[in-house]
Short mmCIF file of C-alpha atoms in Angstrom, two decimals:
data_model
loop_
_atom_site.label_atom_id
_atom_site.label_comp_id
_atom_site.label_asym_id
_atom_site.label_seq_id
_atom_site.Cartn_x
_atom_site.Cartn_y
_atom_site.Cartn_z
CA MET A 1 86.07 82.60 129.71
CA GLY A 2 89.16 80.79 128.41
CA ILE A 3 92.77 81.91 128.62
CA ARG A 4 92.89 83.06 124.98
CA SER A 5 89.86 85.33 125.24
CA LEU A 6 90.99 86.63 128.64
CA LEU A 7 94.49 87.61 127.50
CA SER A 8 93.28 89.07 124.21
CA ARG A 9 91.53 91.98 125.91
CA PRO A 10 94.55 93.86 127.35
CA LEU A 11 96.44 93.15 124.12
CA ALA A 12 93.56 94.56 122.10
CA GLN A 13 93.52 97.71 124.24
CA TYR A 14 97.28 98.17 123.77
CA ILE A 15 97.16 97.68 119.97
CA VAL A 16 94.24 100.10 119.55
CA GLN A 17 96.01 102.71 121.68
CA GLN A 18 99.09 102.43 119.45
CA GLN A 19 96.84 102.67 116.41
CA GLN A 20 95.25 105.88 117.66
CA GLU A 21 98.67 107.44 118.10
CA TRP A 22 99.70 106.96 114.47
CA ILE A 23 96.22 107.84 113.18
CA ALA A 24 96.63 111.25 114.82
CA ARG A 25 99.86 111.76 112.79
CA SER A 26 98.82 110.05 109.54
CA ILE A 27 100.37 112.55 107.10
CA GLU A 28 103.59 112.80 109.10
CA VAL A 29 103.79 109.00 109.45
CA GLN A 30 103.43 108.49 105.69
CA ASP A 31 106.13 111.06 104.92
CA GLN A 32 108.44 109.33 107.39
CA TRP A 33 107.85 105.97 105.71
CA ARG A 34 108.71 107.48 102.30
CA ARG A 35 112.03 108.76 103.65
CA THR A 36 112.80 105.52 105.50
CA LEU A 37 112.06 103.28 102.51
CA VAL A 38 114.18 105.35 100.13
CA GLN A 39 117.06 105.54 102.59
CA LYS A 40 117.09 101.81 103.33
CA ALA A 41 116.95 100.81 99.64
CA ALA A 42 119.50 103.35 98.42
CA ASN A 43 122.21 100.71 97.87
CA THR A 44 119.98 98.20 96.09
CA ARG A 45 120.16 97.79 92.33
CA PHE A 46 116.81 99.53 92.00
CA GLY A 47 117.90 102.34 94.33
CA ARG A 48 121.06 102.96 92.34
CA ASP A 49 119.21 102.80 89.02
CA HIS A 50 116.74 105.42 90.26
CA PHE A 51 119.23 107.68 92.11
CA PHE A 52 117.68 107.24 95.52
CA ARG A 53 120.54 109.15 97.16
CA ASP A 54 119.42 112.28 95.30
CA ILE A 55 115.81 112.07 96.47
CA HIS A 56 114.99 114.66 99.14
CA SER A 57 111.26 115.29 98.67
CA TYR A 58 108.10 113.67 97.37
CA GLU A 59 108.44 115.70 94.17
CA ASP A 60 111.96 114.27 93.72
CA TYR A 61 110.56 110.79 94.30
CA LYS A 62 107.86 111.16 91.64
CA GLN A 63 110.44 112.37 89.16
CA ALA A 64 112.79 109.46 89.89
CA VAL A 65 110.32 106.56 90.22
CA PRO A 66 107.63 106.08 87.55
CA VAL A 67 104.35 104.28 88.18
CA ARG A 68 104.73 100.69 87.04
CA ASP A 69 102.96 97.36 86.96
CA TYR A 70 104.39 93.86 87.27
CA GLU A 71 105.56 93.75 83.67
CA ASP A 72 107.70 96.85 84.27
CA LEU A 73 109.09 95.40 87.49
CA LYS A 74 109.75 91.98 86.01
CA PRO A 75 113.39 92.59 84.94
CA TYR A 76 114.28 93.18 88.59
CA ILE A 77 112.38 90.06 89.66
CA GLU A 78 114.41 88.13 87.08
CA TYR A 79 117.63 89.22 88.81
CA ILE A 80 116.29 87.81 92.09
CA LEU A 81 115.20 84.59 90.37
CA ALA A 82 118.76 84.31 89.04
CA GLY A 83 120.00 84.24 92.63
CA GLU A 84 121.12 87.85 93.11
CA SER A 85 120.70 89.82 96.35
CA ASP A 86 120.01 93.48 97.11
CA ILE A 87 117.89 94.01 94.01
CA LEU A 88 114.62 95.66 95.11
CA TRP A 89 115.23 95.56 98.86
CA PRO A 90 118.29 94.65 100.95
CA ASP A 91 119.09 90.93 101.00
CA LYS A 92 116.83 88.39 99.27
CA PRO A 93 113.05 88.10 99.75
CA LEU A 94 111.85 85.85 102.53
CA TYR A 95 109.07 84.57 100.23
CA PHE A 96 107.60 84.95 96.79
CA ALA A 97 103.81 85.19 96.78
CA LYS A 98 102.75 83.49 93.55
CA THR A 99 99.74 84.92 91.72
CA SER A 100 98.24 84.50 88.27
CA GLY A 101 98.44 87.51 85.99
CA THR A 102 96.27 88.08 82.95
CA THR A 103 99.15 89.40 80.81
CA SER A 104 102.27 88.38 82.71
CA GLY A 105 101.56 84.71 83.36
CA THR A 106 102.66 83.71 86.86
CA LYS A 107 103.70 86.67 88.97
CA TYR A 108 106.23 86.41 91.79
CA ILE A 109 105.60 89.15 94.34
CA PRO A 110 108.42 89.55 96.89
CA ILE A 111 107.73 89.44 100.63
CA SER A 112 110.73 90.51 102.69
CA HIS A 113 111.80 89.89 106.29
CA ASP A 114 110.66 93.46 106.96
CA SER A 115 107.27 93.20 105.21
CA ILE A 116 106.02 89.84 106.53
CA SER A 117 104.78 91.52 109.72
CA ASN A 118 102.47 93.70 107.61
CA HIS A 119 100.66 90.57 106.39
CA ILE A 120 100.56 88.72 109.70
CA ASN A 121 100.02 91.44 112.30
CA SER A 122 97.38 93.26 110.28
CA ALA A 123 95.05 90.26 110.26
CA ARG A 124 95.60 89.87 114.00
CA ASN A 125 94.99 93.56 114.65
CA ALA A 126 91.69 93.49 112.78
CA LEU A 127 90.42 90.92 115.28
CA LEU A 128 91.86 92.88 118.21
CA ASN A 129 90.04 96.04 117.08
CA TYR A 130 86.82 94.03 117.04
CA ILE A 131 87.50 92.66 120.54
CA ASN A 132 88.36 96.10 121.92
CA GLU A 133 85.24 97.74 120.48
CA THR A 134 82.69 95.02 121.21
CA GLY A 135 84.14 93.27 124.24
CA LYS A 136 83.48 89.97 122.47
CA SER A 137 86.47 87.65 122.69
CA GLU A 138 84.98 84.25 123.56
CA PHE A 139 85.15 83.19 119.90
CA LEU A 140 88.90 82.71 120.41
CA ASP A 141 88.23 79.80 122.76
CA LYS A 142 86.41 77.73 120.15
CA LYS A 143 87.27 76.53 116.63
CA LEU A 144 88.39 78.92 113.90
CA ILE A 145 88.43 78.06 110.21
CA PHE A 146 90.41 79.82 107.48
CA LEU A 147 89.39 78.73 103.98
CA SER A 148 92.63 79.34 102.13
CA GLY A 149 95.07 78.06 99.57
CA SER A 150 97.51 75.23 100.17
CA PRO A 151 100.38 75.95 102.60
CA VAL A 152 102.69 73.72 100.55
CA LEU A 153 105.56 75.92 99.34
CA ASP A 154 107.94 75.41 96.45
CA LYS A 155 111.32 77.04 96.02
CA LYS A 156 112.43 79.51 93.36
CA ALA A 157 116.10 80.48 93.54
CA GLY A 158 116.17 79.14 97.09
CA ILE A 159 113.19 81.32 98.10
CA HIS A 160 110.03 79.71 99.48
CA THR A 161 107.20 80.35 97.03
CA GLY A 162 103.44 79.83 97.22
CA ARG A 163 100.03 81.46 97.48
CA LEU A 164 99.82 84.32 99.99
CA SER A 165 97.15 82.52 102.03
CA GLY A 166 99.39 79.45 102.18
CA ILE A 167 102.38 81.54 103.28
CA SER A 168 100.27 83.22 105.95
CA ASN A 169 99.23 79.80 107.23
CA HIS A 170 102.81 79.21 108.34
CA HIS A 171 102.64 82.28 110.56
CA VAL A 172 99.43 81.61 112.48
CA PRO A 173 100.33 82.34 116.14
CA GLY A 174 101.04 79.28 118.23
CA TYR A 175 98.23 80.08 120.66
CA LEU A 176 95.72 79.70 117.82
CA ARG A 177 97.22 76.58 116.25
CA THR A 178 95.37 74.23 118.55
CA ASN A 179 91.94 75.54 117.54
CA GLN A 180 92.69 76.35 113.89
CA MET A 181 90.90 74.33 111.22
CA PRO A 182 91.14 72.55 108.86
CA SER A 183 94.07 70.28 109.62
CA TYR A 184 97.37 70.94 107.90
CA GLU A 185 97.02 67.72 105.89
CA THR A 186 93.61 68.73 104.58
CA ASN A 187 94.78 72.26 103.83
CA CYS A 188 97.51 70.80 101.61
CA ILE A 189 95.00 69.18 99.23
CA GLU A 190 95.24 71.00 95.90
CA ASP A 191 91.92 70.00 94.34
CA TRP A 192 89.38 72.43 95.77
CA GLU A 193 86.32 70.19 95.69
CA THR A 194 88.14 67.26 97.29
CA LYS A 195 89.56 69.64 99.88
CA LEU A 196 86.15 71.15 100.59
CA ASP A 197 84.55 67.77 101.26
CA ARG A 198 87.41 66.91 103.63
CA ILE A 199 87.04 70.26 105.40
CA ILE A 200 83.36 69.53 105.96
CA ASP A 201 84.21 66.08 107.34
CA GLU A 202 86.58 67.70 109.85
CA THR A 203 84.46 70.66 110.88
CA ILE A 204 80.82 69.58 110.77
CA ASP A 205 80.71 68.38 114.39
CA GLN A 206 83.06 71.04 115.81
CA PRO A 207 82.20 74.21 117.82
CA MET A 208 83.02 76.62 114.97
CA SER A 209 82.96 80.25 116.15
CA LEU A 210 84.86 82.12 113.41
CA ILE A 211 84.79 81.40 109.68
CA SER A 212 87.04 83.31 107.29
CA GLY A 213 87.43 83.30 103.52
CA ILE A 214 86.44 84.83 100.20
CA PRO A 215 82.60 85.03 100.16
CA PRO A 216 81.90 82.84 97.08
CA TRP A 217 84.01 80.00 98.44
CA VAL A 218 82.51 80.32 101.93
CA GLN A 219 79.08 80.17 100.27
CA MET A 220 80.12 76.96 98.50
CA TYR A 221 81.20 75.55 101.89
CA PHE A 222 77.82 76.50 103.37
CA ASP A 223 75.87 75.08 100.40
CA ARG A 224 77.53 71.70 100.76
CA ILE A 225 77.00 71.60 104.52
CA MET A 226 73.30 72.40 104.07
CA ALA A 227 72.98 69.79 101.32
CA ARG A 228 74.55 67.20 103.62
CA THR A 229 72.61 68.07 106.78
CA GLY A 230 69.40 69.72 105.59
CA LYS A 231 70.02 72.43 108.22
CA LYS A 232 70.88 76.12 108.24
CA ILE A 233 74.46 76.95 109.27
CA LYS A 234 73.32 78.37 112.64
CA ASP A 235 71.93 74.94 113.50
CA VAL A 236 75.09 73.14 112.40
CA PHE A 237 77.40 75.66 114.10
CA PRO A 238 75.44 77.26 116.96
CA ASP A 239 78.63 78.97 118.23
CA PHE A 240 79.32 80.68 114.88
CA SER A 241 79.43 84.40 115.71
CA LEU A 242 82.01 86.11 113.48
CA PHE A 243 82.55 86.07 109.70
CA VAL A 244 85.84 87.49 108.36
CA TYR A 245 86.10 88.13 104.64
CA GLY A 246 87.96 89.98 101.92
CA GLY A 247 88.94 89.80 98.28
CA VAL A 248 85.62 90.89 96.74
CA ASN A 249 82.79 93.30 97.45
CA PHE A 250 80.59 91.52 99.96
CA GLU A 251 77.30 93.20 99.08
CA PRO A 252 76.25 90.96 96.15
CA TYR A 253 76.78 87.90 98.38
CA ARG A 254 75.34 89.29 101.61
CA ALA A 255 71.66 88.29 101.24
CA LYS A 256 72.29 84.69 100.20
CA LEU A 257 75.11 84.14 102.67
CA PHE A 258 73.17 85.40 105.67
CA ASP A 259 70.11 83.47 104.53
CA SER A 260 72.32 80.36 104.55
CA ILE A 261 73.52 81.19 108.06
CA GLY A 262 69.98 81.80 109.27
CA LYS A 263 70.81 84.50 111.84
CA PRO A 264 72.60 87.87 111.92
CA ILE A 265 76.25 87.72 112.97
CA ASP A 266 79.10 90.24 113.11
CA SER A 267 81.55 90.49 110.23
CA ILE A 268 84.98 92.01 109.62
CA GLU A 269 86.17 93.08 106.18
CA LEU A 270 89.86 92.78 105.30
CA TYR A 271 91.84 94.20 102.38
CA PRO A 272 94.78 91.83 101.90
CA ALA A 273 96.75 91.56 98.66
CA SER A 274 99.90 89.72 97.69
CA GLU A 275 101.58 93.12 97.50
CA GLY A 276 100.61 94.05 101.05
CA PHE A 277 97.86 94.08 103.65
CA LEU A 278 96.35 97.48 102.94
CA ALA A 279 93.36 98.00 105.23
CA TYR A 280 90.91 96.40 107.62
CA GLN A 281 87.55 97.19 109.16
CA ASP A 282 88.37 98.69 112.54
CA SER A 283 84.81 99.42 113.66
CA GLN A 284 81.41 97.74 113.53
CA HIS A 285 79.79 101.19 113.46
CA GLU A 286 81.80 103.18 110.89
CA GLU A 287 81.77 102.77 107.12
CA GLY A 288 84.89 101.54 105.33
CA MET A 289 88.24 100.08 106.31
CA LEU A 290 91.11 101.80 108.08
CA LEU A 291 94.00 102.35 105.65
CA LEU A 292 97.16 100.98 107.29
CA LEU A 293 99.55 103.92 107.04
CA ASN A 294 102.16 102.70 109.53
CA THR A 295 103.06 99.16 108.42
CA GLY A 296 105.88 99.70 105.91
CA ILE A 297 103.92 101.02 102.92
CA PHE A 298 104.03 104.53 101.44
CA PHE A 299 100.78 105.03 99.55
CA GLU A 300 100.11 107.08 96.44
CA PHE A 301 96.81 107.70 94.70
CA ILE A 302 95.96 108.53 91.10
CA PRO A 303 92.50 109.91 90.26
CA ALA A 304 90.88 107.02 88.39
CA GLU A 305 89.77 109.21 85.49
CA ASN A 306 93.39 110.28 84.92
CA TYR A 307 95.03 106.88 85.35
CA PHE A 308 95.59 106.24 81.66
CA ASP A 309 96.94 109.75 80.97
CA GLU A 310 100.55 109.96 79.83
CA ASN A 311 101.68 111.63 83.09
CA PRO A 312 98.88 111.11 85.61
CA LYS A 313 98.83 113.19 88.77
CA ARG A 314 100.09 111.29 91.83
CA LEU A 315 98.82 112.27 95.26
CA SER A 316 100.07 111.50 98.76
CA ILE A 317 97.67 110.74 101.60
CA GLY A 318 97.26 114.39 102.62
CA GLU A 319 95.96 115.32 99.16
CA VAL A 320 93.08 112.85 98.75
CA GLU A 321 89.39 113.80 98.94
CA VAL A 322 86.35 111.96 100.18
CA GLY A 323 84.08 110.49 97.51
CA LYS A 324 86.57 110.29 94.64
CA ASN A 325 87.85 107.10 93.01
CA TYR A 326 91.61 106.61 93.12
CA ALA A 327 93.92 103.96 91.71
CA VAL A 328 96.19 102.66 94.48
CA VAL A 329 99.98 102.82 94.06
CA ILE A 330 102.26 101.40 96.76
CA ASN A 331 105.92 101.66 97.71
CA SER A 332 106.89 99.13 100.31
CA ASN A 333 109.54 97.46 102.43
CA ALA A 334 109.00 94.37 100.27
CA GLY A 335 110.73 96.28 97.44
CA LEU A 336 107.74 97.41 95.40
CA TRP A 337 108.25 100.89 93.98
CA GLY A 338 105.59 103.02 92.28
CA TYR A 339 103.65 99.77 91.98
CA SER A 340 100.07 99.97 90.75
CA ILE A 341 98.18 97.08 92.35
CA GLY A 342 95.24 97.48 89.95
CA ASP A 343 92.59 98.36 92.56
CA THR A 344 90.58 101.53 92.92
CA VAL A 345 89.45 102.83 96.29
CA LYS A 346 87.14 105.58 97.46
CA PHE A 347 87.75 107.45 100.71
CA VAL A 348 84.72 107.61 102.99
CA SER A 349 86.64 109.46 105.71
CA THR A 350 89.93 111.33 106.10
CA ASN A 351 89.86 111.46 109.90
CA PRO A 352 90.85 108.69 110.12
CA TYR A 353 91.59 107.61 106.54
CA ARG A 354 89.03 104.92 105.74
CA VAL A 355 88.36 103.45 102.30
CA ILE A 356 86.06 101.15 100.43
CA VAL A 357 87.37 99.12 97.49
CA SER A 358 85.46 100.43 94.48
CA GLY A 359 86.81 98.18 91.70
CA ARG A 360 89.72 97.27 89.47
CA ILE A 361 91.31 99.95 87.32
CA LYS A 362 91.53 97.54 84.37
CA HIS A 363 88.15 95.89 85.00
CA PHE A 364 85.72 98.21 83.29
CA ILE A 365 83.52 98.39 80.23
CA SER A 366 84.28 101.16 77.81
CA ALA A 367 83.62 99.49 74.47
CA PHE A 368 81.53 102.54 73.53
CA GLY A 369 83.14 105.25 75.69
CA GLU A 370 80.95 104.64 78.77
CA HIS A 371 83.72 103.62 81.23
CA VAL A 372 81.40 101.73 83.56
CA ILE A 373 83.28 100.62 86.70
CA GLY A 374 82.77 97.87 89.27
CA GLU A 375 81.32 100.10 91.98
CA GLU A 376 78.58 101.25 89.60
CA VAL A 377 77.43 97.79 88.52
CA GLU A 378 77.45 96.55 92.13
CA LYS A 379 75.40 99.54 93.30
CA ALA A 380 72.94 99.08 90.43
CA LEU A 381 72.51 95.39 91.22
CA ARG A 382 72.03 96.08 94.92
CA TYR A 383 69.33 98.64 94.04
CA ALA A 384 67.49 96.20 91.77
CA MET A 385 67.63 93.47 94.41
CA GLU A 386 66.20 95.85 97.02
CA ARG A 387 63.39 96.74 94.60
CA HIS A 388 62.63 93.04 94.09
CA PRO A 389 62.70 91.44 97.56
CA GLY A 390 63.52 87.76 97.65
CA THR A 391 65.86 87.92 94.65
CA GLU A 392 69.19 86.25 95.43
CA VAL A 393 72.29 86.41 93.24
CA VAL A 394 75.03 83.81 93.47
CA GLU A 395 77.47 85.52 91.10
CA PHE A 396 77.53 87.77 88.05
CA THR A 397 79.72 89.37 85.41
CA VAL A 398 79.09 91.99 82.72
CA ALA A 399 80.50 92.21 79.18
CA PRO A 400 79.76 94.22 76.03
CA MET A 401 77.84 92.65 73.16
CA VAL A 402 79.25 94.74 70.32
CA THR A 403 77.72 92.79 67.44
CA PRO A 404 74.50 91.12 68.61
CA PRO A 405 73.85 87.83 66.80
CA GLU A 406 70.16 88.76 66.68
CA GLY A 407 70.96 92.12 65.06
CA GLY A 408 70.06 95.57 66.29
CA LEU A 409 71.94 97.92 68.62
CA PRO A 410 74.81 96.69 70.81
CA TYR A 411 74.27 96.35 74.58
CA HIS A 412 75.75 95.31 77.89
CA GLU A 413 75.11 91.66 78.69
CA TRP A 414 74.70 90.76 82.36
CA LEU A 415 75.37 87.07 82.95
CA ILE A 416 73.80 86.28 86.31
CA GLU A 417 73.49 83.06 88.27
CA PHE A 418 70.44 83.50 90.48
CA ALA A 419 69.83 81.50 93.64
CA THR A 420 66.31 82.93 93.55
CA PRO A 421 65.39 84.76 90.31
CA PRO A 422 63.20 87.88 90.36
CA GLN A 423 59.48 87.27 90.01
CA ASP A 424 59.34 89.89 87.24
CA PRO A 425 62.59 89.56 85.22
CA GLU A 426 61.71 92.40 82.84
CA ALA A 427 61.02 94.87 85.65
CA PHE A 428 64.20 93.74 87.39
CA ALA A 429 66.25 94.43 84.23
CA ASN A 430 64.58 97.83 83.81
CA ASP A 431 65.37 98.83 87.40
CA LEU A 432 68.95 97.64 87.00
CA ASP A 433 69.39 99.61 83.77
CA ARG A 434 67.74 102.77 85.12
CA ARG A 435 69.99 102.80 88.20
CA LEU A 436 73.11 102.30 86.07
CA MET A 437 72.04 105.26 83.91
CA GLU A 438 71.71 107.37 87.06
CA LEU A 439 75.16 106.32 88.25
CA ASN A 440 77.02 106.78 84.95
CA VAL A 441 76.21 109.81 82.79
CA TYR A 442 78.12 108.42 79.80
CA TYR A 443 76.08 105.22 79.82
CA ASP A 444 72.94 107.35 80.11
CA ASP A 445 73.99 109.42 77.08
CA LEU A 446 74.63 106.29 75.00
CA ILE A 447 71.23 104.83 75.88
CA SER A 448 69.42 108.14 75.35
CA GLY A 449 71.24 108.71 72.06
CA ASN A 450 70.31 105.24 70.73
CA ILE A 451 73.96 104.21 70.52
CA LEU A 452 73.29 101.35 72.95
CA ARG A 453 70.07 99.58 73.78
CA ARG A 454 69.14 98.66 77.30
CA LEU A 455 71.07 95.91 79.04
CA VAL A 456 70.17 92.26 78.57
CA ILE A 457 70.23 89.73 81.42
CA THR A 458 71.28 86.18 80.58
CA PRO A 459 70.33 83.84 83.45
CA LEU A 460 72.89 81.09 83.95
CA PRO A 461 72.35 77.55 85.23
CA LYS A 462 73.23 76.49 88.74
CA ASN A 463 76.98 76.26 89.42
CA ALA A 464 77.81 78.05 86.16
CA PHE A 465 80.57 80.13 87.74
CA ILE A 466 81.97 77.15 89.61
CA ASP A 467 82.05 75.17 86.36
CA HIS A 468 83.73 78.09 84.58
CA MET A 469 86.39 78.44 87.29
CA ARG A 470 86.94 74.68 87.27
CA SER A 471 87.49 74.77 83.50
CA GLN A 472 90.13 77.47 84.01
CA GLY A 473 91.88 75.54 86.80
CA LYS A 474 91.03 78.34 89.24
CA LEU A 475 88.42 76.79 91.51
CA GLY A 476 88.76 77.80 95.17
CA GLY A 477 91.59 79.51 97.01
CA GLN A 478 91.85 83.25 96.43
CA ASN A 479 90.55 83.17 92.85
CA LYS A 480 87.54 85.22 91.79
CA VAL A 481 85.69 86.08 88.58
CA PRO A 482 86.04 89.71 87.41
CA ARG A 483 82.81 91.68 87.65
CA LEU A 484 83.55 93.52 84.39
CA SER A 485 85.36 92.73 81.17
CA ASN A 486 86.00 94.86 78.11
CA ASP A 487 85.96 91.73 75.96
CA ARG A 488 83.84 88.57 75.79
CA LYS A 489 86.30 85.88 76.83
CA ILE A 490 84.63 85.17 80.19
CA ALA A 491 81.12 85.85 78.88
CA ASP A 492 81.48 83.39 75.99
CA SER A 493 82.90 80.74 78.32
CA LEU A 494 79.87 81.13 80.58
CA ARG A 495 77.46 81.21 77.66
CA SER A 496 78.82 77.87 76.42
CA LEU A 497 77.30 76.34 79.57
CA LEU A 498 73.81 77.19 78.24
CA LYS A 499 74.05 74.65 75.44
#
């Protein structure tokens, strides 16, 4: 056992003990964070504009601070970009995490001196929970790879700016630097495909023990390694024992990814976002991810069905229920206030508070009043795949076909890239449709009432999603294709690849 794995065990025990202490006081801890955040930001421009000094309760807070998205927050970001201090949080941000918005263009999400530990320590603590529970720490002594965006940072108004994964790369602990891969020079390559080939050159003969990244891009890494070597990943990396992932629901990728690996290995799910590191899988035996209630974020939750109401109900952590979908709203020591991050979560436990990510509040199909959400299509697809063993899906997206070119009733079009298509495509589509009808009563009513006809699957050629992302300049990094769209922009782009 090496020095890293040896020293990690007492640290893991200490971190988990601290974690258990705040878990036992979750509601109290969240209320304390609300008071602390408001008090510390009272003299900022935002705090003065929203009368933070007059806030004494959660009800006061909800009255003073409306739920907002980036577009609503943008005027305050513009003050920071103009060089001003003490706007959303005391002082200036330490970083801007740069993301691509669908309506706002480039978004600049502030990361403060106070909030950077949320991003860095949470990823570390996820691994320490795993070590404490399983006793497995030897993976720390071998090579670790993080498939991420470029660590090259620009400057906006004197503030270092870049992708969150690139920012995080600058904060990898020194004791892991010597076994982190790929090299800094390779990580700086902007073109994803060039970068991927270089990563393979650097890692293919190394004792890789941990691989981390968004599942579709890890799968692309595996596909290219297998094409080069003709071997399963377990035979290329016999020490590979832990897969760390986040960013998308893993289930649609699970079968193909583990088939590529060729053996079962442990995995850890993370829930990082540019706005904050929200949760991580703290147990190999319990469902869901532990919501991080003591890292500088005060959470609010809006029942998903009420999100688009004029004055939706906002709930604190003590008011949530298991099994319901909630839109996530955060207030943080990065200076985000009443900020809707766009995700929906479902609580699977309230002791402790564990969640699964169920979708995106704006990624749904309701062209006909059905309001089909991401969790429902993923569950339906998983069911159909289980009913048709051997079927493997690389990627998929769903869009409405309001005016079918062939005439007849409108329908939902599922554009699927299969690694291995079902032996009976018609039966597969029927099972998929039937399960979606069971999961969504509105969709069932529309089918039963002959408003919609049953879904149509459009098989896509190999690498269709990669080609689509390349055409959008979004190949690799943290980018991902939405599962659901209420329009046909993505669907038509993918369909053009059929010609």
